[in-house]
Amino acid sequence: MWSIRMRASQTGRMAQERHISGAEGIFEERELPKILREFADRALSHPRGKPDSIIMTLEALQEELRRIPLLDVETLPCRSPAQARRIITSTLSSLAVSSSAIDRGLSVLLSPNAMRGAALIRAYSGRRAEPDRERGVRVSRFGIERSSLRKMRRMLSRAGIDTITVREALILASKVVSAPQVIAEVCFSDDPDYTTGYIASRAFGYRRIPHVKKQGSLRGGRVFYIAEDTDTESLISYLERMPVLTVW
Ligand code: WAQ
Ligand code: MG
């Protein structure tokens, strides 16, 4: 199996690099040409803008893949960003995330400069825990077992949501909350035309939330709320490096 990662950005000349899009997954060798093409097409026709740098990383995986479960999926009724904020706040409070940690996370998601990766926030103090705050933690090396993918696509298709965006987010979130140190993940897409976000946790599964932000907004991001005493080095190594395959 191969891990493929793509990141596209506008490097400009002197200005700060601007993140356009990224993608990753674990694939079989014979799928590589197709995936490279898909990732290149996606980078080149992205609604956040035209990249001047696209970096692809392909690595053969030697190690055994760890198997993890797929999260249950549900779409909550939500009509506005204000209502989304209330849903997120009450869900996180019920998971014992403090109100200062909740607010810190929401400000990351609504910040004008989207990060390339996710912010780590300690659930009690609200302290940021990732070593590089501009980049964040980039979750990688996750895939889904072939027959589980078929089954998952049938389930999503019955709900009318079998899109690449939902599939990738669901598999990513399944890896993120498979780490015992992670209490919950909250995600808002940074794509201007994608306004459905989600909150994922082992406790409640993958809960989609429509209208988390206004149409046209370039804001977005991911926040992982982590147990207060988490050793971030081992968590980050799991999220970035440990190859996992979702099975359902
Ligand atoms: N690891 C960590 N953070 C990431 C990763 C990753 N692999 N990929 C993206 N992010 C962060 C980064 O800060 C982006 O700015 C932000 O997430 C949003 O990424 O069920 O499309 O790829 O309909 O724009 C949610 C689907 C879609 C909801 C999320 O995110 C649904 C989406 P995007
Ligand atoms: Mg995006």
Short mmCIF file of C-alpha atoms and ligand atoms in Angstrom, two decimals:
data_model
loop_
_atom_site.label_atom_id
_atom_site.label_comp_id
_atom_site.label_asym_id
_atom_site.label_seq_id
_atom_site.Cartn_x
_atom_site.Cartn_y
_atom_site.Cartn_z
CA MET A 1 0.00 0.00 0.00
CA TRP A 2 1.03 3.61 -0.63
CA SER A 3 0.45 6.81 1.28
CA ILE A 4 -0.16 9.78 -1.03
CA ARG A 5 -0.27 13.38 0.16
CA MET A 6 -0.86 16.52 -1.84
CA ARG A 7 -0.60 20.13 -0.82
CA ALA A 8 -1.20 23.12 -3.02
CA SER A 9 -0.38 26.72 -2.15
CA GLN A 10 0.32 30.19 -3.44
CA THR A 11 3.87 30.89 -2.39
CA GLY A 12 3.88 34.40 -3.86
CA ARG A 13 7.26 36.10 -3.80
CA MET A 14 7.81 37.75 -0.46
CA ALA A 15 4.37 37.39 1.00
CA GLN A 16 3.34 34.62 3.35
CA GLU A 17 2.49 31.29 1.73
CA ARG A 18 -1.28 30.83 1.31
CA HIS A 19 -2.83 27.39 1.69
CA ILE A 20 -5.09 26.40 -1.22
CA SER A 21 -5.85 22.73 -0.73
CA GLY A 22 -4.53 19.43 0.50
CA ALA A 23 -5.50 15.79 0.24
CA GLU A 24 -4.22 12.46 1.47
CA GLY A 25 -5.01 8.79 1.63
CA ILE A 26 -3.75 5.22 1.53
CA PHE A 27 -4.13 3.44 -1.81
CA GLU A 28 -3.11 0.32 -3.68
CA GLU A 29 -0.19 0.60 -6.10
CA ARG A 30 -2.34 0.19 -9.20
CA GLU A 31 -4.48 3.17 -8.13
CA LEU A 32 -1.51 5.60 -8.03
CA PRO A 33 -1.84 7.11 -11.56
CA LYS A 34 -5.56 7.71 -11.09
CA ILE A 35 -5.12 9.29 -7.65
CA LEU A 36 -2.25 11.54 -8.76
CA ARG A 37 -4.41 12.80 -11.59
CA GLU A 38 -7.38 13.35 -9.28
CA PHE A 39 -5.27 15.22 -6.73
CA ALA A 40 -3.67 17.38 -9.46
CA ASP A 41 -7.07 18.22 -10.97
CA ARG A 42 -8.39 19.07 -7.56
CA ALA A 43 -5.46 21.38 -6.77
CA LEU A 44 -5.66 23.15 -10.13
CA SER A 45 -9.39 23.85 -10.06
CA HIS A 46 -9.85 24.81 -6.45
CA PRO A 47 -12.34 27.51 -5.40
CA ARG A 48 -9.74 29.02 -3.00
CA GLY A 49 -7.59 30.06 -5.96
CA LYS A 50 -4.86 28.97 -8.35
CA PRO A 51 -1.77 27.42 -6.72
CA ASP A 52 1.79 28.08 -7.94
CA SER A 53 3.14 25.10 -6.02
CA ILE A 54 1.74 21.58 -5.78
CA ILE A 55 3.71 19.08 -3.73
CA MET A 56 2.90 15.40 -3.92
CA THR A 57 4.50 12.89 -1.55
CA LEU A 58 4.27 9.18 -2.27
CA GLU A 59 5.56 6.71 0.29
CA ALA A 60 5.38 2.92 0.25
CA LEU A 61 4.10 1.70 3.60
CA GLN A 62 6.11 -1.16 5.06
CA GLU A 63 4.35 -1.41 8.37
CA GLU A 64 1.19 -3.33 9.18
CA LEU A 65 -1.94 -1.15 8.95
CA ARG A 66 -3.86 -0.70 12.17
CA ARG A 67 -7.61 -1.24 11.79
CA ILE A 68 -10.04 1.27 13.27
CA PRO A 69 -13.86 1.53 13.25
CA LEU A 70 -15.91 3.90 11.08
CA LEU A 71 -17.96 6.51 12.94
CA ASP A 72 -21.76 6.57 12.74
CA VAL A 73 -23.05 9.45 10.62
CA GLU A 74 -25.92 11.79 11.38
CA THR A 75 -26.97 15.22 10.05
CA LEU A 76 -28.31 17.62 12.66
CA PRO A 77 -30.94 20.22 11.86
CA CYS A 78 -29.27 23.64 11.83
CA ARG A 79 -30.27 26.85 10.03
CA SER A 80 -27.60 29.41 10.87
CA PRO A 81 -24.03 29.95 12.08
CA ALA A 82 -25.45 31.15 15.42
CA GLN A 83 -27.39 27.94 15.89
CA ALA A 84 -24.32 25.91 14.83
CA ARG A 85 -22.32 27.65 17.53
CA ARG A 86 -24.90 26.70 20.15
CA ILE A 87 -24.92 23.06 19.02
CA ILE A 88 -21.13 22.87 19.10
CA THR A 89 -20.93 24.58 22.48
CA SER A 90 -23.47 22.31 24.14
CA THR A 91 -21.96 19.15 22.66
CA LEU A 92 -18.45 20.11 23.80
CA SER A 93 -19.70 21.10 27.28
CA SER A 94 -21.33 17.69 27.63
CA LEU A 95 -17.90 16.18 26.89
CA ALA A 96 -16.41 18.28 29.72
CA VAL A 97 -14.59 20.76 27.47
CA SER A 98 -14.33 24.09 29.34
CA SER A 99 -15.94 27.22 27.98
CA SER A 100 -12.59 28.95 27.50
CA ALA A 101 -11.35 25.97 25.47
CA ILE A 102 -14.54 26.01 23.40
CA ASP A 103 -14.14 29.74 22.64
CA ARG A 104 -10.47 29.33 21.77
CA GLY A 105 -11.40 26.60 19.28
CA LEU A 106 -14.19 28.58 17.67
CA SER A 107 -11.87 31.52 17.15
CA VAL A 108 -9.45 29.25 15.26
CA LEU A 109 -12.27 28.00 13.01
CA LEU A 110 -13.41 31.53 12.26
CA SER A 111 -9.96 33.03 11.82
CA PRO A 112 -9.34 34.76 8.48
CA ASN A 113 -6.12 32.81 7.77
CA ALA A 114 -6.97 29.14 7.39
CA MET A 115 -4.19 26.84 8.59
CA ARG A 116 -2.96 23.86 6.60
CA GLY A 117 -3.52 21.50 9.51
CA ALA A 118 -5.45 21.29 12.76
CA ALA A 119 -5.08 23.14 16.05
CA LEU A 120 -4.73 21.09 19.25
CA ILE A 121 -6.51 22.59 22.23
CA ARG A 122 -6.30 21.31 25.80
CA ALA A 123 -9.82 20.69 27.03
CA TYR A 124 -9.54 22.34 30.46
CA SER A 125 -7.05 25.21 30.17
CA GLY A 126 -7.82 25.96 26.51
CA ARG A 127 -4.06 26.12 25.85
CA ARG A 128 -2.85 25.51 22.28
CA ALA A 129 -0.61 22.45 22.16
CA GLU A 130 0.74 22.07 18.62
CA PRO A 131 4.42 22.91 18.03
CA ASP A 132 3.82 24.90 14.83
CA ARG A 133 0.77 27.12 15.11
CA GLU A 134 0.83 28.31 11.55
CA ARG A 135 0.87 24.84 10.04
CA GLY A 136 -0.99 22.88 12.70
CA VAL A 137 -1.05 19.09 12.80
CA ARG A 138 -1.69 17.47 9.43
CA VAL A 139 -3.43 14.09 9.79
CA SER A 140 -2.16 11.63 7.22
CA ARG A 141 -1.93 7.92 6.41
CA PHE A 142 -5.57 6.96 6.65
CA GLY A 143 -7.63 4.89 4.25
CA ILE A 144 -10.57 2.57 4.14
CA GLU A 145 -10.75 -1.14 3.44
CA ARG A 146 -12.25 -1.92 0.01
CA SER A 147 -15.50 -3.69 0.98
CA SER A 148 -16.09 -1.18 3.78
CA LEU A 149 -15.78 1.59 1.21
CA ARG A 150 -18.52 0.03 -0.93
CA LYS A 151 -20.75 -0.41 2.09
CA MET A 152 -20.07 3.12 3.33
CA ARG A 153 -20.87 4.57 -0.11
CA ARG A 154 -24.23 2.78 -0.16
CA MET A 155 -25.05 4.14 3.29
CA LEU A 156 -24.04 7.70 2.32
CA SER A 157 -25.83 7.45 -0.97
CA ARG A 158 -29.11 6.54 0.75
CA ALA A 159 -28.67 9.75 2.75
CA GLY A 160 -27.93 11.69 -0.48
CA ILE A 161 -24.40 12.63 0.67
CA ASP A 162 -22.03 10.27 -1.13
CA THR A 163 -19.50 12.93 -2.14
CA ILE A 164 -15.71 12.86 -2.04
CA THR A 165 -15.80 15.65 0.54
CA VAL A 166 -17.97 13.70 2.96
CA ARG A 167 -16.13 10.40 2.39
CA GLU A 168 -12.71 11.91 3.04
CA ALA A 169 -13.86 13.89 6.08
CA LEU A 170 -15.55 10.85 7.61
CA ILE A 171 -12.47 8.65 7.20
CA LEU A 172 -10.18 11.39 8.51
CA ALA A 173 -12.43 11.98 11.55
CA SER A 174 -12.56 8.23 12.23
CA LYS A 175 -8.77 8.25 12.54
CA VAL A 176 -8.67 11.42 14.63
CA VAL A 177 -11.10 10.23 17.29
CA SER A 178 -9.57 6.75 17.33
CA ALA A 179 -6.76 8.41 19.33
CA PRO A 180 -7.79 8.01 22.98
CA GLN A 181 -6.35 11.45 23.86
CA VAL A 182 -8.77 13.20 21.46
CA ILE A 183 -12.11 14.13 23.02
CA ALA A 184 -13.67 15.70 19.93
CA GLU A 185 -12.88 17.20 16.55
CA VAL A 186 -14.68 20.23 15.13
CA CYS A 187 -14.29 21.03 11.43
CA PHE A 188 -15.38 23.85 9.16
CA SER A 189 -14.32 23.55 5.51
CA ASP A 190 -12.21 26.45 4.27
CA ASP A 191 -13.84 26.21 0.84
CA PRO A 192 -15.96 29.31 0.19
CA ASP A 193 -18.91 27.33 -1.14
CA TYR A 194 -18.96 24.52 1.45
CA THR A 195 -20.85 25.53 4.56
CA THR A 196 -21.54 22.17 6.23
CA GLY A 197 -19.18 21.34 9.08
CA TYR A 198 -19.10 18.59 11.65
CA ILE A 199 -18.30 17.61 15.19
CA ALA A 200 -16.88 14.12 15.70
CA SER A 201 -16.36 12.16 18.90
CA ARG A 202 -16.29 8.57 20.08
CA ALA A 203 -19.28 9.47 22.24
CA PHE A 204 -21.59 10.81 19.50
CA GLY A 205 -20.05 9.71 16.20
CA TYR A 206 -19.81 12.00 13.16
CA ARG A 207 -22.45 14.71 13.42
CA ARG A 208 -22.84 16.93 10.37
CA ILE A 209 -23.89 20.51 10.98
CA PRO A 210 -25.24 22.54 8.03
CA HIS A 211 -24.68 26.33 7.85
CA VAL A 212 -21.68 26.58 10.19
CA LYS A 213 -20.51 29.61 8.21
CA LYS A 214 -21.76 32.06 5.59
CA GLN A 215 -21.59 31.16 1.91
CA GLY A 216 -18.50 32.74 0.32
CA SER A 217 -16.39 32.75 3.47
CA LEU A 218 -12.76 31.60 3.19
CA ARG A 219 -12.61 30.87 6.91
CA GLY A 220 -12.40 27.32 8.16
CA GLY A 221 -10.17 24.86 9.92
CA ARG A 222 -9.99 21.93 12.27
CA VAL A 223 -9.69 21.82 16.03
CA PHE A 224 -8.88 18.72 18.06
CA TYR A 225 -9.87 19.03 21.70
CA ILE A 226 -7.47 16.86 23.70
CA ALA A 227 -7.30 15.60 27.28
CA GLU A 228 -5.57 18.22 29.45
CA ASP A 229 -2.53 16.06 30.28
CA THR A 230 -1.93 14.75 26.72
CA ASP A 231 1.65 14.04 25.67
CA THR A 232 1.44 15.84 22.33
CA GLU A 233 4.49 14.19 20.79
CA SER A 234 2.98 10.71 20.83
CA LEU A 235 -0.44 12.00 19.74
CA ILE A 236 1.05 13.88 16.78
CA SER A 237 3.12 10.90 15.78
CA TYR A 238 -0.03 8.75 15.75
CA LEU A 239 -2.04 11.30 13.73
CA GLU A 240 0.67 12.14 11.21
CA ARG A 241 2.54 8.85 10.82
CA MET A 242 0.63 5.75 11.96
CA PRO A 243 -1.04 4.07 8.96
CA VAL A 244 -4.65 3.13 9.72
CA LEU A 245 -7.38 1.50 7.70
CA THR A 246 -11.02 2.09 8.54
CA VAL A 247 -13.12 -1.04 8.64
CA TRP A 248 -16.87 -1.17 8.82
N1 WAQ B 1 -5.20 17.16 8.86
C1 WAQ B 1 -5.45 18.20 9.67
N2 WAQ B 1 -6.15 19.27 9.32
C2 WAQ B 1 -6.63 19.30 8.08
C3 WAQ B 1 -6.42 18.25 7.15
C4 WAQ B 1 -5.65 17.14 7.59
N3 WAQ B 1 -5.39 16.11 6.80
N4 WAQ B 1 -7.02 18.58 5.99
C5 WAQ B 1 -7.59 19.79 6.20
N5 WAQ B 1 -7.35 20.23 7.44
C6 WAQ B 1 -7.78 21.48 8.05
C7 WAQ B 1 -7.15 22.70 7.45
O1 WAQ B 1 -6.98 23.65 8.47
C8 WAQ B 1 -8.19 23.19 6.48
O2 WAQ B 1 -8.15 24.59 6.38
C9 WAQ B 1 -9.48 22.76 7.15
O3 WAQ B 1 -9.18 21.56 7.86
C10 WAQ B 1 -10.62 22.49 6.22
O4 WAQ B 1 -10.19 21.56 5.24
O5 WAQ B 1 -20.02 15.85 6.16
O6 WAQ B 1 -13.59 19.97 3.13
O7 WAQ B 1 -10.40 20.15 3.23
O8 WAQ B 1 -20.52 17.39 4.63
O9 WAQ B 1 -11.63 22.41 3.36
C11 WAQ B 1 -16.49 18.61 5.97
C12 WAQ B 1 -17.53 17.72 5.42
C13 WAQ B 1 -15.56 18.98 4.85
C14 WAQ B 1 -18.79 17.88 6.20
C15 WAQ B 1 -14.32 19.50 5.38
O10 WAQ B 1 -12.29 20.48 4.86
C16 WAQ B 1 -19.85 16.97 5.63
C17 WAQ B 1 -13.38 19.99 4.33
P1 WAQ B 1 -11.12 21.18 4.05
MG MG B 2 -10.59 23.05 1.73
#
